[in-house]
Short mmCIF file of C-alpha atoms in Angstrom, two decimals:
data_model
loop_
_atom_site.label_atom_id
_atom_site.label_comp_id
_atom_site.label_asym_id
_atom_site.label_seq_id
_atom_site.Cartn_x
_atom_site.Cartn_y
_atom_site.Cartn_z
CA MET J 1 15.37 -15.83 -20.08
CA THR J 2 14.52 -12.91 -23.06
CA SER J 3 11.44 -11.39 -22.68
CA ALA J 4 8.69 -12.14 -25.25
CA VAL J 5 7.64 -9.32 -27.77
CA PRO J 6 5.40 -7.09 -25.91
CA GLU J 7 1.45 -7.86 -26.89
CA PRO J 8 -0.82 -5.25 -26.60
CA SER J 9 -4.16 -5.90 -24.47
CA THR J 10 -7.43 -6.93 -26.05
CA GLY J 11 -9.24 -5.75 -23.29
CA THR J 12 -11.12 -2.54 -22.51
CA ARG J 13 -9.79 0.82 -21.45
CA CYS J 14 -7.59 1.79 -18.21
CA PRO J 15 -9.69 1.56 -15.25
CA LEU J 16 -8.35 4.89 -13.60
CA CYS J 17 -7.25 7.65 -16.81
CA ALA J 18 -9.50 5.60 -19.17
CA ALA J 19 -6.41 5.18 -21.95
CA PRO J 20 -6.94 2.47 -24.58
CA GLY J 21 -4.38 -0.27 -25.03
CA GLY J 22 -1.42 -1.52 -22.91
CA LEU J 23 0.81 -3.66 -22.38
CA SER J 24 -0.98 -7.41 -21.63
CA VAL J 25 1.50 -8.51 -19.03
CA HIS J 26 0.04 -12.23 -17.94
CA ARG J 27 -2.81 -14.15 -19.21
CA ILE J 28 -5.13 -16.83 -18.09
CA GLY J 29 -7.72 -18.49 -19.65
CA SER J 30 -9.73 -19.63 -17.18
CA LEU J 31 -9.73 -19.29 -13.01
CA PRO J 32 -12.50 -19.15 -10.58
CA VAL J 33 -13.64 -15.84 -10.14
CA HIS J 34 -14.07 -16.72 -6.17
CA SER J 35 -11.83 -18.00 -4.22
CA CYS J 36 -12.57 -17.69 -0.88
CA LEU J 37 -16.82 -18.68 -0.76
CA LEU J 38 -17.72 -21.34 1.23
CA MET J 39 -17.79 -24.56 -0.66
CA ASP J 40 -19.85 -27.45 0.81
CA SER J 41 -19.05 -30.21 -1.32
CA ARG J 42 -16.69 -31.23 -4.04
CA GLU J 43 -18.91 -30.98 -6.60
CA ASP J 44 -20.16 -27.31 -5.47
CA ALA J 45 -16.56 -26.23 -5.92
CA LEU J 46 -15.65 -27.80 -9.16
CA ALA J 47 -18.38 -26.44 -10.60
CA VAL J 48 -17.73 -22.79 -9.56
CA PRO J 49 -18.17 -20.27 -12.20
CA VAL J 50 -14.89 -19.48 -13.93
CA GLY J 51 -13.74 -15.84 -15.77
CA SER J 52 -10.47 -14.82 -17.86
CA LEU J 53 -7.82 -12.79 -16.72
CA ASP J 54 -5.73 -10.47 -18.73
CA LEU J 55 -3.53 -8.06 -16.70
CA THR J 56 -2.43 -5.06 -18.35
CA LEU J 57 0.32 -2.16 -18.04
CA CYS J 58 -1.67 1.28 -19.00
CA ASP J 59 1.24 2.88 -21.33
CA SER J 60 -0.27 5.83 -19.73
CA CYS J 61 -0.77 6.03 -16.11
CA GLY J 62 0.65 2.58 -15.27
CA TYR J 63 -2.45 1.33 -13.51
CA LEU J 64 -2.09 -2.17 -13.89
CA ALA J 65 -5.03 -4.40 -13.71
CA ASN J 66 -7.47 -7.54 -14.94
CA ARG J 67 -8.88 -5.52 -18.03
CA ASP J 68 -11.56 -9.15 -18.68
CA PHE J 69 -12.62 -8.52 -15.17
CA ASP J 70 -16.46 -8.51 -14.78
CA GLU J 71 -17.89 -7.49 -11.41
CA ARG J 72 -21.08 -9.07 -12.21
CA ARG J 73 -19.21 -12.39 -12.31
CA THR J 74 -18.37 -11.82 -8.61
CA ALA J 75 -20.72 -12.73 -5.87
CA TYR J 76 -19.99 -11.20 -2.67
CA SER J 77 -22.50 -12.54 -0.16
CA ASP J 78 -22.31 -13.69 3.59
CA ARG J 79 -20.77 -17.13 2.29
CA TYR J 80 -17.33 -15.02 1.76
CA GLU J 81 -14.90 -16.29 4.26
CA ASP J 82 -11.55 -14.65 4.11
CA SER J 83 -11.04 -13.70 8.04
CA GLN J 84 -7.35 -14.16 8.97
CA ALA J 85 -8.22 -13.58 12.68
CA PHE J 86 -7.19 -17.14 13.67
CA SER J 87 -3.48 -16.42 13.12
CA GLY J 88 -1.70 -15.50 16.00
CA THR J 89 1.09 -13.84 13.57
CA PHE J 90 -1.83 -11.72 11.66
CA VAL J 91 -3.91 -10.79 15.14
CA SER J 92 -0.36 -9.43 16.29
CA TYR J 93 0.24 -7.28 13.11
CA ALA J 94 -3.15 -6.16 13.26
CA THR J 95 -3.80 -5.19 16.70
CA GLY J 96 -0.36 -2.85 15.89
CA LEU J 97 -1.99 -1.19 12.75
CA ALA J 98 -5.22 -0.13 14.59
CA ASP J 99 -2.86 1.11 17.77
CA HIS J 100 -0.94 2.96 15.41
CA TRP J 101 -3.53 4.26 13.52
CA VAL J 102 -5.71 5.51 16.33
CA SER J 103 -2.61 6.91 18.28
CA ARG J 104 -1.21 8.93 14.63
CA TRP J 105 -4.37 10.22 13.88
CA GLY J 106 -5.65 11.37 17.45
CA LEU J 107 -9.34 8.72 17.00
CA ALA J 108 -9.26 8.10 21.24
CA ASP J 109 -12.90 8.84 21.59
CA GLY J 110 -13.86 9.44 18.03
CA VAL J 111 -16.23 7.47 15.40
CA ILE J 112 -14.35 5.29 12.38
CA VAL J 113 -15.96 4.02 9.47
CA GLU J 114 -14.68 0.88 7.94
CA VAL J 115 -15.78 0.45 4.80
CA GLY J 116 -15.65 -3.24 3.94
CA ALA J 117 -15.16 -4.81 7.08
CA GLY J 118 -15.48 -8.45 6.39
CA ARG J 119 -16.23 -10.18 9.08
CA GLY J 120 -15.32 -7.07 11.73
CA ASP J 121 -12.51 -8.42 13.20
CA PHE J 122 -10.28 -5.02 12.45
CA SER J 123 -13.08 -2.86 13.84
CA ARG J 124 -12.94 -4.81 16.69
CA MET J 125 -9.15 -4.18 16.87
CA LEU J 126 -9.98 -0.32 16.52
CA SER J 127 -12.47 -0.42 19.00
CA ALA J 128 -10.38 -1.93 21.79
CA ALA J 129 -7.67 0.41 20.55
CA GLY J 130 -9.80 3.21 22.19
CA ALA J 131 -12.05 4.43 19.00
CA ALA J 132 -15.49 5.47 20.69
CA ARG J 133 -17.55 4.44 17.91
CA VAL J 134 -16.92 2.15 14.67
CA VAL J 135 -19.08 1.88 11.90
CA ALA J 136 -18.00 -1.86 9.97
CA MET J 137 -19.63 -1.25 6.99
CA ASP J 138 -19.87 -4.38 4.70
CA PRO J 139 -22.56 -6.22 2.14
CA THR J 140 -21.07 -9.58 3.35
CA ILE J 141 -21.69 -9.46 7.05
CA ASP J 142 -23.61 -12.16 8.53
CA PRO J 143 -25.11 -10.86 11.80
CA VAL J 144 -25.38 -14.13 13.66
CA ARG J 145 -21.05 -14.48 13.04
CA PHE J 146 -20.87 -10.58 13.39
CA GLY J 147 -22.11 -10.91 16.75
CA SER J 148 -22.83 -8.00 19.88
CA ALA J 149 -19.88 -8.34 22.08
CA ASP J 150 -18.63 -5.18 21.59
CA PRO J 151 -21.37 -2.96 21.66
CA ARG J 152 -19.05 0.31 19.95
CA VAL J 153 -19.09 -1.70 16.82
CA GLU J 154 -21.82 -1.21 14.85
CA PRO J 155 -22.61 -3.35 11.90
CA LEU J 156 -23.88 -1.78 9.09
CA VAL J 157 -24.78 -4.33 6.08
CA ARG J 158 -24.52 -2.40 2.55
CA ARG J 159 -21.91 -1.04 -0.09
CA PHE J 160 -20.19 1.96 -0.23
CA ASP J 161 -21.40 3.38 -3.52
CA VAL J 162 -22.37 6.78 -3.24
CA ALA J 163 -21.48 9.69 -0.40
CA ALA J 164 -24.84 9.49 1.18
CA ASP J 165 -23.61 6.08 2.29
CA LEU J 166 -20.57 7.22 4.06
CA PRO J 167 -22.21 8.06 8.01
CA ALA J 168 -20.57 10.78 9.91
CA CYS J 169 -17.18 10.13 11.13
CA ASP J 170 -13.71 10.99 12.23
CA ALA J 171 -11.56 8.80 10.15
CA VAL J 172 -12.43 6.54 7.12
CA VAL J 173 -10.35 3.09 6.92
CA MET J 174 -9.86 0.31 4.14
CA ARG J 175 -8.25 -2.56 4.03
CA HIS J 176 -7.82 -4.91 1.07
CA VAL J 177 -10.90 -3.32 -0.50
CA LEU J 178 -9.18 -1.01 -3.27
CA GLU J 179 -8.12 -4.13 -5.54
CA HIS J 180 -11.34 -5.34 -5.86
CA VAL J 181 -12.91 -1.98 -7.52
CA ASP J 182 -12.55 -2.20 -11.14
CA ASP J 183 -14.13 1.63 -10.74
CA PRO J 184 -11.50 3.14 -8.12
CA VAL J 185 -12.04 6.46 -9.93
CA ALA J 186 -15.76 6.63 -8.97
CA LEU J 187 -15.19 5.20 -5.49
CA LEU J 188 -12.77 7.78 -4.51
CA THR J 189 -14.75 10.48 -5.95
CA GLN J 190 -17.94 9.64 -3.92
CA LEU J 191 -15.79 9.31 -0.49
CA ARG J 192 -13.78 12.70 -1.47
CA THR J 193 -17.26 14.49 -2.18
CA ALA J 194 -18.52 12.67 1.33
CA LEU J 195 -15.43 14.38 3.12
CA ALA J 196 -15.77 17.59 1.29
CA GLU J 197 -16.32 19.39 3.89
CA ARG J 198 -13.86 17.58 6.38
CA PRO J 199 -10.76 18.28 5.77
CA GLU J 200 -9.53 17.01 8.67
CA VAL J 201 -10.65 13.40 8.36
CA PRO J 202 -8.12 10.88 7.36
CA VAL J 203 -8.45 8.09 4.80
CA LEU J 204 -6.87 5.12 5.95
CA VAL J 205 -6.02 1.94 3.23
CA GLU J 206 -3.85 -0.89 3.07
CA VAL J 207 -3.63 -2.58 0.04
CA PRO J 208 -1.11 -5.73 -1.24
CA ASP J 209 1.77 -4.12 -2.49
CA ALA J 210 2.14 -5.44 -6.76
CA THR J 211 5.93 -4.75 -6.47
CA ARG J 212 6.81 -7.75 -4.32
CA ILE J 213 4.47 -9.96 -6.57
CA LEU J 214 5.93 -8.65 -10.02
CA ASP J 215 9.60 -9.04 -8.66
CA GLU J 216 8.87 -12.51 -7.45
CA GLY J 217 6.88 -13.73 -10.62
CA ALA J 218 3.85 -14.21 -7.15
CA PHE J 219 1.62 -16.28 -9.83
CA TRP J 220 -0.10 -16.93 -6.88
CA ASP J 221 -0.92 -13.66 -6.03
CA VAL J 222 -3.13 -13.11 -9.10
CA TYR J 223 -6.25 -13.96 -8.92
CA TYR J 224 -10.03 -13.09 -10.02
CA GLU J 225 -11.25 -11.19 -7.08
CA HIS J 226 -8.02 -8.97 -7.31
CA CYS J 227 -8.79 -6.59 -10.36
CA ALA J 228 -6.21 -4.24 -9.42
CA TYR J 229 -2.66 -4.01 -8.55
CA LEU J 230 -1.28 -1.55 -6.65
CA THR J 231 1.60 -0.09 -6.46
CA PRO J 232 3.35 2.78 -4.81
CA ALA J 233 3.40 5.46 -7.54
CA THR J 234 0.05 4.23 -8.58
CA VAL J 235 -1.83 4.09 -5.75
CA THR J 236 0.07 8.06 -5.06
CA GLU J 237 -1.66 8.71 -8.25
CA MET J 238 -4.87 7.04 -7.83
CA PHE J 239 -5.64 9.61 -4.69
CA GLU J 240 -4.15 12.44 -5.80
CA SER J 241 -5.67 12.60 -9.17
CA CYS J 242 -8.98 12.06 -7.39
CA GLY J 243 -8.31 15.06 -4.91
CA PHE J 244 -6.84 13.68 -1.77
CA GLU J 245 -3.26 14.40 -0.20
CA VAL J 246 -1.38 11.39 0.40
CA ARG J 247 0.16 12.12 3.63
CA ASP J 248 2.23 9.25 4.18
CA LEU J 249 2.79 5.81 2.19
CA THR J 250 5.04 2.77 3.38
CA LEU J 251 5.47 -0.69 3.01
CA ALA J 252 4.41 -3.25 6.14
CA TYR J 253 3.85 -7.11 6.82
CA ALA J 254 6.98 -7.94 5.53
CA GLY J 255 6.67 -5.76 2.59
CA GLN J 256 3.35 -7.17 1.71
CA TYR J 257 1.19 -4.77 2.06
CA LEU J 258 0.72 -0.33 1.38
CA LEU J 259 -0.14 1.75 3.68
CA VAL J 260 -1.70 4.68 2.44
CA GLU J 261 -2.54 7.94 5.11
CA ALA J 262 -4.20 10.24 2.83
CA THR J 263 -6.68 13.33 3.86
CA PRO J 264 -9.57 15.27 1.00
CA THR J 265 -7.26 18.12 0.91
CA GLY J 266 -6.39 17.91 -2.99
CA THR J 267 -7.44 18.81 -6.05
CA ARG J 268 -8.83 16.59 -8.67
CA ARG J 269 -6.51 16.12 -11.56
CA GLU J 270 -6.22 14.16 -14.49
CA PRO J 271 -3.87 11.16 -13.56
CA ARG J 272 0.07 11.44 -14.58
CA LEU J 273 3.45 9.45 -14.29
CA SER J 274 6.53 10.74 -15.12
CA SER J 275 8.50 8.88 -17.86
CA ASP J 276 11.34 7.38 -15.72
CA ARG J 277 8.36 5.75 -13.34
CA LEU J 278 6.19 4.18 -16.20
CA GLU J 279 9.83 2.69 -17.51
CA THR J 280 10.00 1.08 -14.55
CA LEU J 281 7.22 -0.28 -14.04
CA ARG J 282 7.28 -1.43 -17.70
CA ALA J 283 10.77 -3.40 -16.88
CA SER J 284 9.30 -5.07 -13.36
CA ALA J 285 6.11 -6.30 -15.45
CA LEU J 286 8.09 -7.66 -18.19
CA GLY J 287 10.52 -9.06 -15.63
CA PHE J 288 7.26 -10.58 -14.18
CA ARG J 289 6.78 -12.64 -17.64
CA ASP J 290 9.60 -14.31 -17.91
CA SER J 291 9.81 -15.25 -13.79
CA VAL J 292 5.93 -16.10 -13.77
CA GLY J 293 7.07 -18.85 -16.07
CA GLU J 294 10.41 -20.10 -14.51
CA GLU J 295 8.33 -20.29 -10.83
CA LEU J 296 5.21 -22.27 -12.46
CA GLN J 297 7.77 -24.89 -13.72
CA ALA J 298 9.56 -24.76 -10.79
CA TRP J 299 7.18 -25.80 -8.89
CA ARG J 300 5.71 -28.03 -11.30
CA GLU J 301 8.65 -30.25 -10.98
CA ARG J 302 8.72 -29.98 -7.14
CA LEU J 303 5.46 -31.63 -7.13
CA GLU J 304 6.04 -34.21 -10.00
CA GLU J 305 9.34 -35.37 -8.33
CA ALA J 306 7.36 -35.33 -4.68
CA ARG J 307 4.56 -37.72 -6.96
CA ARG J 308 7.49 -39.60 -7.73
CA ALA J 309 9.23 -40.07 -4.31
CA GLY J 310 5.39 -41.01 -2.74
CA LEU J 311 5.49 -37.80 -0.93
CA ARG J 312 2.46 -36.72 1.45
CA VAL J 313 2.19 -33.17 0.76
CA VAL J 314 -0.08 -30.60 2.11
CA ILE J 315 -1.16 -26.79 1.20
CA TRP J 316 -1.38 -24.71 4.18
CA GLY J 317 -3.65 -21.94 3.65
CA SER J 318 -6.69 -21.94 1.61
CA GLY J 319 -7.62 -19.13 0.69
CA SER J 320 -7.11 -16.80 -2.55
CA LYS J 321 -3.33 -17.93 -3.06
CA GLY J 322 -3.81 -21.35 -2.28
CA THR J 323 -6.54 -21.69 -4.97
CA ALA J 324 -4.41 -19.80 -7.15
CA PHE J 325 -1.41 -22.25 -6.81
CA LEU J 326 -3.64 -25.57 -7.17
CA VAL J 327 -5.38 -24.70 -10.22
CA ALA J 328 -1.94 -23.02 -11.50
CA MET J 329 -0.68 -26.35 -11.30
CA GLY J 330 -2.85 -28.41 -13.61
CA ASP J 331 -2.98 -31.55 -13.57
CA LEU J 332 -0.10 -31.77 -10.62
CA ALA J 333 -2.70 -30.11 -7.98
CA GLU J 334 -3.85 -33.74 -7.34
CA VAL J 335 -0.26 -34.42 -5.58
CA VAL J 336 -1.56 -32.68 -3.00
CA ASP J 337 -3.56 -34.48 -0.50
CA ARG J 338 -5.00 -31.92 1.38
CA VAL J 339 -5.39 -28.17 2.11
CA VAL J 340 -4.87 -27.20 5.85
CA ASP J 341 -6.41 -23.85 7.13
CA ILE J 342 -6.75 -22.89 10.64
CA ASN J 343 -9.58 -20.89 10.48
CA PRO J 344 -12.12 -23.46 11.76
CA HIS J 345 -15.00 -22.22 9.24
CA LEU J 346 -13.73 -23.89 6.66
CA HIS J 347 -13.11 -27.44 7.92
CA GLY J 348 -15.00 -29.94 6.26
CA ARG J 349 -15.23 -27.50 3.00
CA PHE J 350 -13.99 -27.26 -0.54
CA VAL J 351 -10.91 -25.42 -2.40
CA ALA J 352 -13.02 -24.06 -5.71
CA GLY J 353 -11.70 -25.28 -8.55
CA THR J 354 -10.16 -28.00 -7.47
CA GLY J 355 -12.52 -29.33 -5.01
CA HIS J 356 -9.20 -30.23 -2.28
CA ARG J 357 -10.94 -30.76 0.98
CA ILE J 358 -9.76 -28.28 3.64
CA VAL J 359 -8.87 -29.56 7.37
CA ALA J 360 -8.13 -28.68 10.75
CA PRO J 361 -4.13 -28.65 11.14
CA ASP J 362 -4.95 -31.63 14.15
CA GLU J 363 -5.78 -33.90 11.17
CA LEU J 364 -2.30 -33.89 10.35
CA ALA J 365 -1.62 -35.45 13.62
CA ALA J 366 -3.57 -38.94 12.29
CA ALA J 367 -2.52 -38.58 8.56
CA GLY J 368 0.76 -37.23 8.71
CA CYS J 369 2.65 -35.57 5.91
CA ASP J 370 6.52 -35.00 4.65
CA LEU J 371 5.82 -31.73 3.19
CA VAL J 372 4.21 -28.47 3.67
CA VAL J 373 4.13 -25.76 1.12
CA VAL J 374 2.95 -22.36 2.80
CA MET J 375 0.73 -20.04 1.10
CA ASN J 376 2.38 -16.88 2.14
CA PRO J 377 5.86 -16.86 4.10
CA VAL J 378 5.38 -14.48 6.68
CA TYR J 379 3.64 -17.65 8.53
CA VAL J 380 6.60 -19.84 8.32
CA ALA J 381 7.53 -19.58 12.10
CA GLU J 382 4.20 -19.84 13.26
CA ILE J 383 3.14 -23.11 10.91
CA SER J 384 6.59 -24.57 11.31
CA ALA J 385 5.60 -24.91 15.18
CA LEU J 386 2.72 -26.56 14.92
CA VAL J 387 3.67 -28.60 11.95
CA GLU J 388 6.97 -29.60 14.49
CA SER J 389 3.95 -31.08 17.32
CA LEU J 390 1.89 -32.58 15.01
CA SER J 391 4.22 -34.05 12.03
CA PRO J 392 7.46 -34.22 13.31
CA GLY J 393 10.04 -34.09 10.23
CA ALA J 394 7.82 -32.69 7.95
CA GLN J 395 9.54 -30.12 5.90
CA VAL J 396 8.00 -26.70 5.64
CA VAL J 397 8.50 -24.54 2.54
CA GLY J 398 6.87 -20.88 1.81
CA LEU J 399 6.35 -19.53 -1.59
CA GLY J 400 8.41 -16.53 -2.64
CA ALA J 401 11.93 -15.77 -3.82
CA ASP J 402 14.63 -19.02 -3.92
CA ALA J 403 11.92 -21.05 -1.75
CA VAL J 404 11.82 -23.81 -4.36
CA GLY J 405 15.55 -24.14 -4.57
CA SER J 406 16.98 -23.71 -1.49
CA GLY J 407 13.50 -24.87 1.32
CA THR J 408 13.36 -21.76 2.66
CA HIS J 409 11.51 -18.28 2.61
CA ARG J 410 12.44 -15.26 2.47
CA GLY J 411 11.56 -12.99 5.18
#
C-alpha cells in the first residue's frame, strides 16, 4: 500500500522536548480510558468512560505519544487488576529477571524500592532473589490482596511524585510504569534529584518496545492507558536528557520489552536525536499506518468467516490487549462468545467497552470452542496445552506477524 499523506498533529506539545506539532500516526475517536479496572456487570463495562487517541511522532526528538491523553480521566485504584503472575511462562521470565538484576547490581542484602509495584508480585520475586527489604510503592495496592506472607516486602500505598517520596534505597525498579506517564521529564527529574547524592544507585526499568508494535501494525497494543510508546532510541534519550547514564539496554520477552539499566551520573540537557534516527522512526511510523489497516482488515475478515461458518470463537486474555482488540473489531466483536483469562480475580467480570464475559479456562471443557485467539503470542505454547486438554481440536492462533494468514505465530 502507498502511505497516506502525513497529517500534522492537532494535539499539544511533545511531552519530552515540548516541541509543537509532529506526525499524527494513528487516531482513534473513542476508546475506553481503562482496560484493567474490574467491571462487576455488563452495564458497568459498557458505561466505562471513553477518551480519544492521537498517536503522534515528535519531529524534533522522535518521542511517540498520545497527545490526546488526559491523566485526569484515569482512575487507578485497588480495582485495577493487571497481574500476570498466574502464568507459568510469565513467572519464569520475571523470576529470572529479578535474579539477574539482584545479581548484576549486587543487591543481595540491599534495599530496593519498586515504584508502581501493582499487586507486589515482582517485589516478592526481588525478595526471593536475595534483597533484604523491598518497598512496594503503588497507589493501587489493596492491603488484603497484598497480604503479609513475606515480611521483607513492605507495601507503601502512594505514588512517587516528588523526590522526598523516595525512601532510602540501594536500587529503584520500575516495570511498566513509564508508558503510563504523561510527563516523563517531571518524574525522572524528581527521581534524579532524589538520587543526587547516591550515584551508585541503579534505576532498573522495563517498558514495552514500540519498535515491534510499529513493525507488526499491532493495533491491539495501542490503548488509552499507554500514553507513551518507547523505542530503544527514545527511551535512551529520555533518560540521558534527564541526567541519567544508560548503562545497558536490552530486549527481552521475545522482543516485546526493553530493559533499561541507568545510573544518576549524567548531566541534564535538551533532548536530541540524530537525523538518521529520526528518519528511521518516521519510516516505521508511516509503515505502521499501512500495516494497522491491513491487520484490522485481515482480522475482521477472519471473524466474518467464523460467523458464516458458525464457529465458536473465544479470546484468551482480558487485559489491555484483549480490550483493544475487541473494541477495534466494532460490530464484529459480537462474534466472540467469551473471553478467557487465567487470573481468578477476573472470573465473572466483564471487558471494559464491549461487555464480554470473562471466564476461567475450565469453562471451555463444558462449553467448548473452535477458535482461540491468543492476545500475546508468548503464551501460545502454554495456552495450547490447556486448550488441547479442555477443548480438543480447537485451533489456537496468536496475534502477531503472519498470524491471520498462517494460523501460527512468530516466536
